[in-house]
Amino acid sequence: MAVAPLSLANVQGDILFGLPKQTESFFFFQINQADAFQTSLANLVPLITTAEQTKGNIETIRTFKINNSILPTQGDGETVHPDVVSVNGVNIAFSAKGLQKLNINPDGLNESLFTRGMRNGSEQLGDLGNGTGSNFVPKWEDVFLGEIHGVVLVAGNNRSTVSDRLADVKDIFKDSVKEISTVIGDVRPDDQQGHEHFGYKDGVSNPAIKDVDGPFNLGQTVVDQGIALFGRDNDTTIRSDWSLDGSFMAFRKLPQKVPEFDKYVPSSFLVITTAGTQEAADLMGARFVGRWKSGAPIETNPTKDDPALGADPARNNNFTFPPKDQSKCPFAAHIRKMNPRGDINEASIIPHMVLRRGIPFGPEVSAEEKATNTTIQERGLLFVCYQTSITNGFKFLQQAWANNPNFPEFEPIQSGFDPIIGQNNTGGLGPRFMTGAFAANVSQPLNLAAQWVDTSGGEYFFSPSIPTLRDVLARNGTVSR
Ligand code: HEM
């Protein structure tokens, strides 16, 4: 069937551009009563922020920043000046169980990982848990072990804008839904805007989408629309018609042990050297990530951070990794595992690309936590990514690359685990190692004493197009299911 060209007015805003945010709430719900819910949904649809509106909001924020001489933030989506530009965005997505509740067969999306739900695939993701096979129970928060039918994302310039908008959403739903949990993320303050809790700039590299994004930055991979949107170029999976212009959203709550990480990074460096300067410790951390805290890539700047480079989207992705060579960037470094540009050819990487839209959660590290090198209050990343295949996207990145000590497989020595997100938890918390951590001796393995990123829950969701929300999922549906 010939499909009309993409209209940004039909797509939810978080998928293609990322809802601008200083803060974001994830309202997880169960559907109490399908009919009442579907009627409410018809009233919610006008509140859903489209990609077209999101693009406009991002332009408004950029103009405001230019006019007020505020440096642009390149982060996971545009960050908003908290007090001045009032903006909010609302999106909605459904789990397989949520679709079933609405009498829609999730198999129409033709992705068994989605139909089974993230919990049932958590053992393969390497999550810590008890039991094996169908008896496996991940060590997740209770709310994520139970049934979740959907999530409303509300993003905005400050907590009060977001809570007001969320109140509007709840008012529309009334008793047709039961709140399971609301998880709140906040962009970090001041000079840490756009940085995740370990301190590294996040959202530096995302693929650009043909005929949606542009102008493209040097080194940025340009992908077909079908990487992110069902039914578009190069999405060859057969699916039900109502999938068109929707996407899979993978959500993971990932607590980070920041004071413990900050203690380990310099001390691991001291294992083989006595030159324990701050600069040397910073290099070790940068070799875990593949970028300095500013976002500058270590492949081009292997000895010293360059904040101007980190902040410059025209240059900060303009590199590839030389195969078989980890002198500048370890094979296991997070960004090399997640995008092994140069190690394998681009055509083999593109099917695994995802659009990342996460946000940090939790408070800044306190003086007491710093002094004791111990996490007292939970903080981390609310990881969100969009893709048309969970098998090739999120799940593949986690299982086949981050958790696989032999990937990239044609390198002269084993790479080890992604030190940031690699998991080796089959049968309990397993040991992890990497090579390439020590610039002076790249074949020396480093035992990664702990795992600093845990997983405390998550789910796979379907983020439908606006026409599908309006005409298929809402009550006054006109399209057959
Ligand atoms: C708490 C957990 C995580 C932290 C602290 C983290 C941190 C980072 C940082 C600092 C970057 C470099 C800047 C950038 O390009 O955005 C990055 C890149 C990236 N991360 Fe993560 N990340 C986490 C979880 C994940 C997960 C779970 C995945 C997917 C399974 C993932 C996939 C990626 C990808 C695809 C890139 C871009 C690689 C590139 O194109 O160069 N990350 N991450």
Short mmCIF file of C-alpha atoms and ligand atoms in Angstrom, two decimals:
data_model
loop_
_atom_site.label_atom_id
_atom_site.label_comp_id
_atom_site.label_asym_id
_atom_site.label_seq_id
_atom_site.Cartn_x
_atom_site.Cartn_y
_atom_site.Cartn_z
CA MET A 1 0.00 0.00 0.00
CA ALA A 2 1.39 3.43 -0.97
CA VAL A 3 1.82 5.62 2.08
CA ALA A 4 1.42 9.41 2.07
CA PRO A 5 4.62 11.37 2.78
CA LEU A 6 5.39 11.93 6.44
CA SER A 7 3.54 14.76 8.14
CA LEU A 8 5.10 16.03 11.38
CA ALA A 9 1.59 16.83 12.59
CA ASN A 10 0.89 13.08 12.77
CA VAL A 11 3.84 12.06 14.97
CA GLN A 12 4.28 12.49 18.73
CA GLY A 13 6.91 15.11 19.50
CA ASP A 14 9.27 13.15 21.75
CA ILE A 15 10.12 10.63 19.04
CA LEU A 16 11.64 12.82 16.35
CA PHE A 17 12.89 15.88 18.25
CA GLY A 18 12.63 15.22 21.98
CA LEU A 19 10.17 17.28 24.05
CA PRO A 20 12.05 20.34 25.36
CA LYS A 21 12.46 19.95 29.07
CA GLN A 22 13.93 21.15 32.30
CA THR A 23 11.84 18.59 34.10
CA GLU A 24 9.74 15.62 32.96
CA SER A 25 7.14 13.42 34.66
CA PHE A 26 6.42 9.85 33.65
CA PHE A 27 2.90 9.01 34.81
CA PHE A 28 2.55 5.21 34.71
CA PHE A 29 -1.05 3.99 34.79
CA GLN A 30 -3.37 1.02 34.57
CA ILE A 31 -6.59 1.25 32.62
CA ASN A 32 -9.52 0.61 34.99
CA GLN A 33 -12.30 0.58 32.51
CA ALA A 34 -11.64 0.44 28.77
CA ASP A 35 -14.73 2.29 27.51
CA ALA A 36 -14.35 5.19 29.91
CA PHE A 37 -10.65 5.35 29.13
CA GLN A 38 -11.26 5.47 25.40
CA THR A 39 -13.70 8.35 25.80
CA SER A 40 -11.17 10.25 27.94
CA LEU A 41 -8.49 9.58 25.38
CA ALA A 42 -10.54 11.40 22.73
CA ASN A 43 -10.36 14.45 25.02
CA LEU A 44 -6.64 14.01 25.64
CA VAL A 45 -5.66 13.87 21.95
CA PRO A 46 -5.83 17.68 21.44
CA LEU A 47 -3.33 18.03 24.32
CA ILE A 48 -0.79 15.67 22.76
CA THR A 49 2.23 17.58 21.48
CA THR A 50 3.05 16.73 17.89
CA ALA A 51 6.47 16.70 16.24
CA GLU A 52 5.43 19.83 14.33
CA GLN A 53 4.64 21.70 17.56
CA THR A 54 7.80 20.39 19.21
CA LYS A 55 9.92 21.68 16.34
CA GLY A 56 8.27 25.10 16.79
CA ASN A 57 8.86 25.05 20.56
CA ILE A 58 12.53 24.21 20.05
CA GLU A 59 12.87 27.14 17.61
CA THR A 60 11.24 29.51 20.13
CA ILE A 61 13.67 28.41 22.84
CA ARG A 62 16.69 28.77 20.56
CA THR A 63 15.62 32.28 19.52
CA PHE A 64 15.11 33.19 23.17
CA LYS A 65 18.58 31.92 24.03
CA ILE A 66 20.18 33.85 21.17
CA ASN A 67 18.35 37.06 22.09
CA ASN A 68 19.37 36.71 25.74
CA SER A 69 22.93 35.58 25.06
CA ILE A 70 22.34 32.22 26.79
CA LEU A 71 24.68 29.54 25.51
CA PRO A 72 22.80 26.83 23.60
CA THR A 73 22.72 23.53 25.47
CA GLN A 74 23.33 20.50 23.41
CA GLY A 75 21.89 17.77 25.55
CA ASP A 76 19.28 15.07 25.44
CA GLY A 77 16.72 17.27 23.78
CA GLU A 78 16.69 21.04 24.11
CA THR A 79 16.86 22.22 27.69
CA VAL A 80 14.57 25.12 28.47
CA HIS A 81 15.41 28.21 30.46
CA PRO A 82 13.45 27.28 33.57
CA ASP A 83 11.79 30.59 34.42
CA VAL A 84 11.32 32.46 31.20
CA VAL A 85 10.22 30.28 28.30
CA SER A 86 7.03 28.61 29.46
CA VAL A 87 6.59 25.47 27.46
CA ASN A 88 5.17 22.04 28.04
CA GLY A 89 4.73 18.88 26.04
CA VAL A 90 2.49 15.84 26.53
CA ASN A 91 2.94 12.42 24.90
CA ILE A 92 1.38 9.03 25.60
CA ALA A 93 2.44 5.42 24.99
CA PHE A 94 0.99 1.95 25.69
CA SER A 95 2.44 -1.36 26.80
CA ALA A 96 1.34 -4.61 25.15
CA LYS A 97 -0.94 -5.26 28.14
CA GLY A 98 -2.43 -1.79 27.69
CA LEU A 99 -3.23 -2.49 24.04
CA GLN A 100 -4.84 -5.80 25.03
CA LYS A 101 -6.97 -3.97 27.55
CA LEU A 102 -8.24 -1.85 24.65
CA ASN A 103 -8.93 -4.99 22.60
CA ILE A 104 -6.05 -4.38 20.26
CA ASN A 105 -3.76 -7.29 19.55
CA PRO A 106 -0.15 -6.26 20.31
CA ASP A 107 1.04 -8.91 17.84
CA GLY A 108 -0.01 -6.39 15.19
CA LEU A 109 3.36 -4.75 15.88
CA ASN A 110 5.17 -8.00 15.14
CA GLU A 111 7.76 -7.75 17.93
CA SER A 112 7.64 -10.56 20.46
CA LEU A 113 9.83 -8.65 22.94
CA PHE A 114 7.14 -5.97 23.05
CA THR A 115 4.30 -8.46 23.38
CA ARG A 116 6.10 -10.27 26.25
CA GLY A 117 7.08 -7.04 28.00
CA MET A 118 10.47 -5.96 29.34
CA ARG A 119 10.17 -7.86 32.62
CA ASN A 120 9.97 -11.16 30.75
CA GLY A 121 13.09 -10.28 28.77
CA SER A 122 15.04 -8.88 31.71
CA GLU A 123 17.21 -11.97 32.21
CA GLN A 124 18.49 -11.64 28.63
CA LEU A 125 19.27 -7.99 29.32
CA GLY A 126 21.58 -9.13 32.12
CA ASP A 127 19.52 -7.62 34.91
CA LEU A 128 20.17 -8.84 38.42
CA GLY A 129 17.47 -11.16 39.73
CA ASN A 130 16.51 -14.52 41.18
CA GLY A 131 15.66 -17.76 39.41
CA THR A 132 16.10 -18.57 35.74
CA GLY A 133 13.98 -18.85 32.62
CA SER A 134 10.27 -18.40 33.23
CA ASN A 135 11.00 -18.27 36.99
CA PHE A 136 13.35 -15.33 36.67
CA VAL A 137 12.30 -12.31 38.73
CA PRO A 138 14.44 -9.21 38.26
CA LYS A 139 15.48 -7.18 41.29
CA TRP A 140 13.29 -4.28 40.26
CA GLU A 141 11.06 -1.90 42.17
CA ASP A 142 7.63 -3.39 42.81
CA VAL A 143 5.87 -0.87 40.58
CA PHE A 144 7.74 -2.20 37.55
CA LEU A 145 7.15 -5.84 38.49
CA GLY A 146 3.41 -5.30 38.30
CA GLU A 147 1.22 -4.55 35.29
CA ILE A 148 1.67 -1.18 33.59
CA HIS A 149 -0.73 -0.33 30.76
CA GLY A 150 0.61 2.99 29.66
CA VAL A 151 2.65 6.07 30.41
CA VAL A 152 1.98 9.76 29.93
CA LEU A 153 5.11 11.87 29.48
CA VAL A 154 4.78 15.49 30.56
CA ALA A 155 7.81 17.70 29.96
CA GLY A 156 8.24 21.39 30.58
CA ASN A 157 10.29 24.34 31.75
CA ASN A 158 9.83 23.83 35.48
CA ARG A 159 8.17 21.60 38.05
CA SER A 160 5.07 23.77 38.38
CA THR A 161 4.39 23.92 34.62
CA VAL A 162 4.70 20.14 34.51
CA SER A 163 2.57 19.44 37.56
CA ASP A 164 -0.16 21.80 36.29
CA ARG A 165 -0.21 20.00 32.94
CA LEU A 166 -0.20 16.59 34.59
CA ALA A 167 -3.17 17.72 36.71
CA ASP A 168 -5.01 18.55 33.45
CA VAL A 169 -4.24 15.04 32.15
CA LYS A 170 -5.46 13.39 35.37
CA ASP A 171 -8.57 15.50 35.27
CA ILE A 172 -9.33 14.22 31.78
CA PHE A 173 -8.74 10.58 32.76
CA LYS A 174 -10.58 10.79 36.09
CA ASP A 175 -11.32 7.27 37.37
CA SER A 176 -10.74 5.55 34.05
CA VAL A 177 -7.10 4.99 35.07
CA LYS A 178 -5.28 4.04 38.24
CA GLU A 179 -1.96 5.74 38.92
CA ILE A 180 0.80 3.18 39.39
CA SER A 181 3.65 5.60 39.88
CA THR A 182 4.84 9.01 38.76
CA VAL A 183 8.60 9.21 38.22
CA ILE A 184 10.11 12.67 37.90
CA GLY A 185 13.34 13.58 36.12
CA ASP A 186 15.16 16.91 36.22
CA VAL A 187 17.91 18.39 34.09
CA ARG A 188 20.90 18.98 36.38
CA PRO A 189 21.58 22.55 37.57
CA ASP A 190 23.99 25.27 36.38
CA ASP A 191 27.06 24.10 34.48
CA GLN A 192 25.83 20.50 34.68
CA GLN A 193 22.85 21.22 32.37
CA GLY A 194 22.73 18.47 29.75
CA HIS A 195 25.18 16.28 31.74
CA GLU A 196 24.23 12.94 33.30
CA HIS A 197 25.04 12.28 36.97
CA PHE A 198 28.59 10.96 36.45
CA GLY A 199 29.23 14.39 34.96
CA TYR A 200 29.50 13.58 31.25
CA LYS A 201 27.61 15.54 28.62
CA ASP A 202 24.73 13.41 27.36
CA GLY A 203 22.81 13.57 24.11
CA VAL A 204 25.86 14.50 22.04
CA SER A 205 25.40 11.82 19.37
CA ASN A 206 22.02 10.86 17.95
CA PRO A 207 21.41 9.85 14.36
CA ALA A 208 19.84 12.45 12.04
CA ILE A 209 16.70 11.49 10.14
CA LYS A 210 16.36 11.99 6.40
CA ASP A 211 13.91 14.72 5.38
CA VAL A 212 13.26 15.53 9.05
CA ASP A 213 16.54 16.83 10.49
CA GLY A 214 19.11 19.07 8.96
CA PRO A 215 21.44 20.62 8.27
CA PHE A 216 23.48 17.58 9.29
CA ASN A 217 26.59 17.81 11.43
CA LEU A 218 29.93 16.41 10.29
CA GLY A 219 30.22 12.78 11.30
CA GLN A 220 26.53 12.48 12.20
CA THR A 221 24.98 9.31 10.79
CA VAL A 222 21.96 10.02 8.60
CA VAL A 223 19.32 7.29 8.77
CA ASP A 224 16.05 6.51 6.99
CA GLN A 225 12.81 7.47 8.72
CA GLY A 226 12.01 3.78 9.19
CA ILE A 227 14.65 3.50 11.93
CA ALA A 228 12.33 5.51 14.15
CA LEU A 229 8.88 5.36 12.54
CA PHE A 230 6.83 2.30 11.65
CA GLY A 231 5.91 2.00 7.99
CA ARG A 232 8.49 4.51 6.77
CA ASP A 233 11.50 3.97 4.48
CA ASN A 234 13.50 0.90 5.37
CA ASP A 235 11.11 -0.39 8.03
CA THR A 236 10.44 -3.64 6.25
CA THR A 237 8.57 -5.51 9.02
CA ILE A 238 4.95 -6.32 8.19
CA ARG A 239 2.65 -4.74 10.76
CA SER A 240 -0.99 -3.71 11.22
CA ASP A 241 -1.97 -0.44 9.51
CA TRP A 242 -2.48 1.31 12.86
CA SER A 243 1.26 1.09 13.50
CA LEU A 244 2.08 3.73 10.82
CA ASP A 245 4.15 6.65 12.18
CA GLY A 246 4.33 5.12 15.64
CA SER A 247 7.48 3.92 17.40
CA PHE A 248 8.64 1.64 20.21
CA MET A 249 9.75 3.46 23.32
CA ALA A 250 12.07 1.58 25.69
CA PHE A 251 12.03 2.99 29.22
CA ARG A 252 14.59 2.00 31.88
CA LYS A 253 15.09 3.40 35.35
CA LEU A 254 18.86 3.27 35.88
CA PRO A 255 20.15 4.30 39.34
CA GLN A 256 23.79 5.45 39.26
CA LYS A 257 26.24 5.07 42.16
CA VAL A 258 27.95 8.41 41.68
CA PRO A 259 30.11 8.80 44.85
CA GLU A 260 31.30 5.18 44.44
CA PHE A 261 32.15 5.78 40.76
CA ASP A 262 33.98 8.99 41.65
CA LYS A 263 36.04 7.10 44.21
CA TYR A 264 36.83 4.17 41.94
CA VAL A 265 37.90 6.06 38.84
CA PRO A 266 41.01 7.72 40.33
CA SER A 267 41.89 4.76 42.55
CA SER A 268 41.79 2.33 39.62
CA PHE A 269 44.25 4.58 37.89
CA LEU A 270 46.58 4.40 40.88
CA VAL A 271 46.78 0.63 40.47
CA ILE A 272 49.44 1.00 37.82
CA THR A 273 50.87 4.43 38.32
CA THR A 274 51.93 6.75 41.06
CA ALA A 275 51.13 9.84 39.04
CA GLY A 276 47.74 10.22 40.65
CA THR A 277 46.91 13.68 39.38
CA GLN A 278 43.36 14.88 38.83
CA GLU A 279 44.16 15.07 35.13
CA ALA A 280 45.14 11.41 35.04
CA ALA A 281 41.96 10.43 36.86
CA ASP A 282 39.89 12.48 34.44
CA LEU A 283 41.52 10.59 31.60
CA MET A 284 40.55 7.25 33.14
CA GLY A 285 36.91 8.36 33.40
CA ALA A 286 37.02 9.64 29.84
CA ARG A 287 38.36 6.27 28.71
CA PHE A 288 35.32 4.58 30.31
CA VAL A 289 32.94 6.81 28.37
CA GLY A 290 34.92 7.61 25.20
CA ARG A 291 34.34 11.30 25.73
CA TRP A 292 35.59 13.89 28.22
CA LYS A 293 33.04 15.43 30.58
CA SER A 294 32.59 18.31 28.12
CA GLY A 295 31.56 15.87 25.38
CA ALA A 296 34.85 16.15 23.45
CA PRO A 297 35.76 12.73 21.96
CA ILE A 298 38.97 11.13 23.25
CA GLU A 299 39.64 9.64 19.81
CA THR A 300 40.54 13.12 18.52
CA ASN A 301 41.72 14.52 21.88
CA PRO A 302 43.32 11.63 23.74
CA THR A 303 45.23 13.50 26.45
CA LYS A 304 43.28 16.59 27.41
CA ASP A 305 39.69 17.81 27.45
CA ASP A 306 38.72 20.53 24.99
CA PRO A 307 35.43 22.13 26.17
CA ALA A 308 35.07 24.21 22.99
CA LEU A 309 35.15 21.01 20.94
CA GLY A 310 32.73 19.29 23.32
CA ALA A 311 30.23 22.12 22.91
CA ASP A 312 30.47 22.28 19.11
CA PRO A 313 27.99 19.96 17.33
CA ALA A 314 29.66 20.77 14.03
CA ARG A 315 32.84 19.02 15.24
CA ASN A 316 32.14 16.74 18.21
CA ASN A 317 31.04 13.77 16.10
CA ASN A 318 33.59 14.16 13.36
CA PHE A 319 35.68 11.03 14.03
CA THR A 320 35.80 7.28 13.49
CA PHE A 321 37.61 4.60 15.48
CA PRO A 322 40.61 2.92 13.84
CA PRO A 323 39.93 -0.84 13.83
CA LYS A 324 42.27 -2.97 15.96
CA ASP A 325 43.60 0.12 17.74
CA GLN A 326 42.51 1.18 21.21
CA SER A 327 45.45 3.42 21.99
CA LYS A 328 43.24 6.51 22.04
CA CYS A 329 39.81 5.05 22.85
CA PRO A 330 39.21 1.62 24.44
CA PHE A 331 37.13 -0.86 22.42
CA ALA A 332 34.92 -1.15 25.53
CA ALA A 333 34.35 2.60 26.04
CA HIS A 334 30.61 3.26 26.27
CA ILE A 335 30.33 5.27 23.04
CA ARG A 336 32.52 2.80 21.11
CA LYS A 337 30.42 -0.17 22.25
CA MET A 338 27.20 1.69 21.43
CA ASN A 339 28.37 3.04 18.07
CA PRO A 340 31.49 1.24 16.85
CA ARG A 341 32.00 3.72 14.01
CA GLY A 342 34.96 2.45 12.00
CA ASP A 343 35.24 -0.92 13.80
CA ILE A 344 32.46 -2.32 11.66
CA ASN A 345 30.92 -0.77 8.57
CA GLU A 346 28.19 1.81 8.86
CA ALA A 347 25.58 -0.36 7.14
CA SER A 348 25.97 -2.91 9.96
CA ILE A 349 25.58 -0.27 12.67
CA ILE A 350 22.55 1.64 11.34
CA PRO A 351 19.93 -1.08 12.10
CA HIS A 352 20.95 -0.81 15.76
CA MET A 353 20.58 2.95 16.04
CA VAL A 354 18.08 4.45 18.48
CA LEU A 355 16.92 7.98 19.30
CA ARG A 356 17.79 8.70 22.94
CA ARG A 357 15.54 11.01 24.97
CA GLY A 358 16.45 10.37 28.62
CA ILE A 359 16.65 12.73 31.59
CA PRO A 360 18.51 12.48 34.93
CA PHE A 361 16.58 11.92 38.15
CA GLY A 362 17.41 12.45 41.80
CA PRO A 363 19.31 15.13 43.73
CA GLU A 364 22.89 16.28 43.34
CA VAL A 365 25.48 14.41 45.41
CA SER A 366 25.47 15.80 48.99
CA ALA A 367 28.52 16.75 51.05
CA GLU A 368 27.94 13.68 53.24
CA GLU A 369 27.78 11.34 50.25
CA LYS A 370 30.96 12.88 48.88
CA ALA A 371 32.75 12.56 52.21
CA THR A 372 31.73 8.92 52.71
CA ASN A 373 31.90 7.86 49.03
CA THR A 374 28.51 6.28 49.54
CA THR A 375 25.18 6.81 47.84
CA ILE A 376 22.50 7.77 50.35
CA GLN A 377 19.84 9.23 48.07
CA GLU A 378 18.93 7.53 44.83
CA ARG A 379 19.86 9.28 41.57
CA GLY A 380 20.45 8.18 38.00
CA LEU A 381 19.06 8.24 34.50
CA LEU A 382 15.53 7.76 33.24
CA PHE A 383 16.66 6.22 29.99
CA VAL A 384 14.28 6.53 27.05
CA CYS A 385 14.92 5.52 23.46
CA TYR A 386 12.79 5.16 20.34
CA GLN A 387 13.22 2.62 17.55
CA THR A 388 11.17 0.45 15.19
CA SER A 389 12.83 -2.77 16.35
CA ILE A 390 13.49 -3.56 20.01
CA THR A 391 15.30 -6.71 18.90
CA ASN A 392 17.76 -4.68 16.84
CA GLY A 393 17.64 -1.50 18.90
CA PHE A 394 17.71 -1.24 22.72
CA LYS A 395 17.83 -4.95 23.45
CA PHE A 396 20.63 -5.57 20.96
CA LEU A 397 22.74 -2.67 22.22
CA GLN A 398 22.45 -3.87 25.80
CA GLN A 399 22.83 -7.60 25.26
CA ALA A 400 24.97 -8.08 22.15
CA TRP A 401 27.32 -5.13 22.56
CA ALA A 402 27.43 -3.68 26.11
CA ASN A 403 27.22 -7.03 27.95
CA ASN A 404 29.40 -8.93 25.48
CA PRO A 405 33.12 -8.96 26.38
CA ASN A 406 33.97 -10.24 22.89
CA PHE A 407 32.43 -7.35 20.98
CA PRO A 408 33.80 -5.88 18.71
CA GLU A 409 34.86 -9.39 17.83
CA PHE A 410 37.62 -8.81 15.29
CA GLU A 411 39.87 -6.81 17.60
CA PRO A 412 43.27 -8.22 18.59
CA ILE A 413 42.29 -8.67 22.25
CA GLN A 414 39.05 -9.00 24.15
CA SER A 415 37.40 -5.64 24.75
CA GLY A 416 35.57 -6.62 27.96
CA PHE A 417 32.35 -5.06 29.26
CA ASP A 418 31.01 -1.57 28.66
CA PRO A 419 32.17 -0.07 32.00
CA ILE A 420 29.15 2.25 32.19
CA ILE A 421 26.22 -0.08 31.37
CA GLY A 422 27.64 -3.57 30.74
CA GLN A 423 25.99 -6.25 32.92
CA ASN A 424 27.18 -9.76 33.72
CA ASN A 425 24.57 -10.94 36.15
CA THR A 426 23.58 -14.41 35.10
CA GLY A 427 23.29 -16.27 38.39
CA GLY A 428 24.10 -13.24 40.56
CA LEU A 429 26.25 -10.14 40.34
CA GLY A 430 29.08 -11.23 38.06
CA PRO A 431 32.60 -9.86 37.61
CA ARG A 432 33.32 -7.40 34.83
CA PHE A 433 36.57 -6.30 33.22
CA MET A 434 37.75 -4.22 30.30
CA THR A 435 40.97 -3.70 28.40
CA GLY A 436 42.19 -0.38 27.07
CA ALA A 437 41.53 1.51 30.31
CA PHE A 438 45.24 2.25 30.79
CA ALA A 439 46.52 4.49 28.02
CA ALA A 440 50.12 3.42 28.75
CA ASN A 441 49.38 -0.30 28.47
CA VAL A 442 46.19 -0.96 26.57
CA SER A 443 46.33 -4.73 26.77
CA GLN A 444 46.34 -4.70 30.59
CA PRO A 445 42.87 -5.73 31.78
CA LEU A 446 41.17 -3.73 34.48
CA ASN A 447 38.77 -5.45 36.86
CA LEU A 448 35.76 -3.23 37.19
CA ALA A 449 35.30 -3.63 40.91
CA ALA A 450 31.62 -2.81 40.95
CA GLN A 451 28.69 -2.07 38.71
CA TRP A 452 27.84 1.62 39.05
CA VAL A 453 24.64 1.54 37.01
CA ASP A 454 21.81 -0.71 38.20
CA THR A 455 18.44 -1.33 36.64
CA SER A 456 15.44 -0.87 38.89
CA GLY A 457 12.70 -1.24 36.32
CA GLY A 458 11.39 -0.55 32.87
CA GLU A 459 8.93 -1.43 30.16
CA TYR A 460 8.50 -1.39 26.40
CA PHE A 461 5.78 0.91 25.05
CA PHE A 462 4.14 1.70 21.72
CA SER A 463 4.01 5.41 21.01
CA PRO A 464 1.17 5.69 18.46
CA SER A 465 0.68 8.31 15.75
CA ILE A 466 -1.90 11.05 16.34
CA PRO A 467 -4.34 9.52 13.79
CA THR A 468 -4.07 6.14 15.52
CA LEU A 469 -4.65 7.72 18.92
CA ARG A 470 -7.65 9.59 17.60
CA ASP A 471 -9.23 7.06 15.26
CA VAL A 472 -8.22 3.66 16.60
CA LEU A 473 -7.46 3.90 20.32
CA ALA A 474 -9.93 6.61 21.35
CA ARG A 475 -13.54 5.65 21.72
CA ASN A 476 -15.08 7.28 18.70
CA GLY A 477 -12.86 5.06 16.54
CA THR A 478 -13.51 5.00 12.82
CA VAL A 479 -10.76 2.69 11.62
CA SER A 480 -11.17 -1.06 11.93
CA ARG A 481 -8.87 -2.87 14.37
C1 HEM B 1 23.05 5.45 33.46
C2 HEM B 1 23.25 4.91 32.28
C3 HEM B 1 23.92 5.64 31.14
C4 HEM B 1 24.81 6.66 31.16
C5 HEM B 1 25.42 7.35 32.37
C6 HEM B 1 25.12 6.97 29.78
C7 HEM B 1 25.98 7.99 29.39
C8 HEM B 1 26.27 8.29 28.07
C9 HEM B 1 27.16 9.34 27.66
C10 HEM B 1 27.89 10.29 28.60
C11 HEM B 1 27.22 9.32 26.31
C12 HEM B 1 28.07 10.22 25.41
C13 HEM B 1 27.39 11.42 24.94
C14 HEM B 1 26.37 11.20 23.87
O1 HEM B 1 26.69 10.88 22.74
O2 HEM B 1 25.19 11.31 24.21
C15 HEM B 1 26.37 8.25 25.85
C16 HEM B 1 26.17 7.90 24.54
C17 HEM B 1 25.37 6.85 24.14
N1 HEM B 1 24.69 5.97 24.93
FE1 HEM B 1 24.59 6.01 26.93
N2 HEM B 1 24.43 6.13 28.98
C18 HEM B 1 23.68 5.29 29.75
C19 HEM B 1 22.83 4.30 29.33
C20 HEM B 1 22.71 3.88 28.03
C21 HEM B 1 21.92 2.75 27.61
C22 HEM B 1 21.09 1.83 28.53
C23 HEM B 1 22.05 2.65 26.25
C24 HEM B 1 21.45 1.64 25.31
C25 HEM B 1 21.35 0.36 25.60
C26 HEM B 1 22.91 3.75 25.83
C27 HEM B 1 23.24 4.04 24.53
C28 HEM B 1 24.02 5.09 24.13
C29 HEM B 1 24.26 5.42 22.74
C30 HEM B 1 23.68 4.72 21.52
C31 HEM B 1 25.12 6.52 22.73
C32 HEM B 1 25.66 7.27 21.52
C33 HEM B 1 26.91 6.62 20.98
C34 HEM B 1 27.43 7.40 19.78
O3 HEM B 1 26.69 7.50 18.80
O4 HEM B 1 28.53 7.90 19.83
N3 HEM B 1 23.29 4.46 26.93
N4 HEM B 1 25.79 7.64 26.95
#
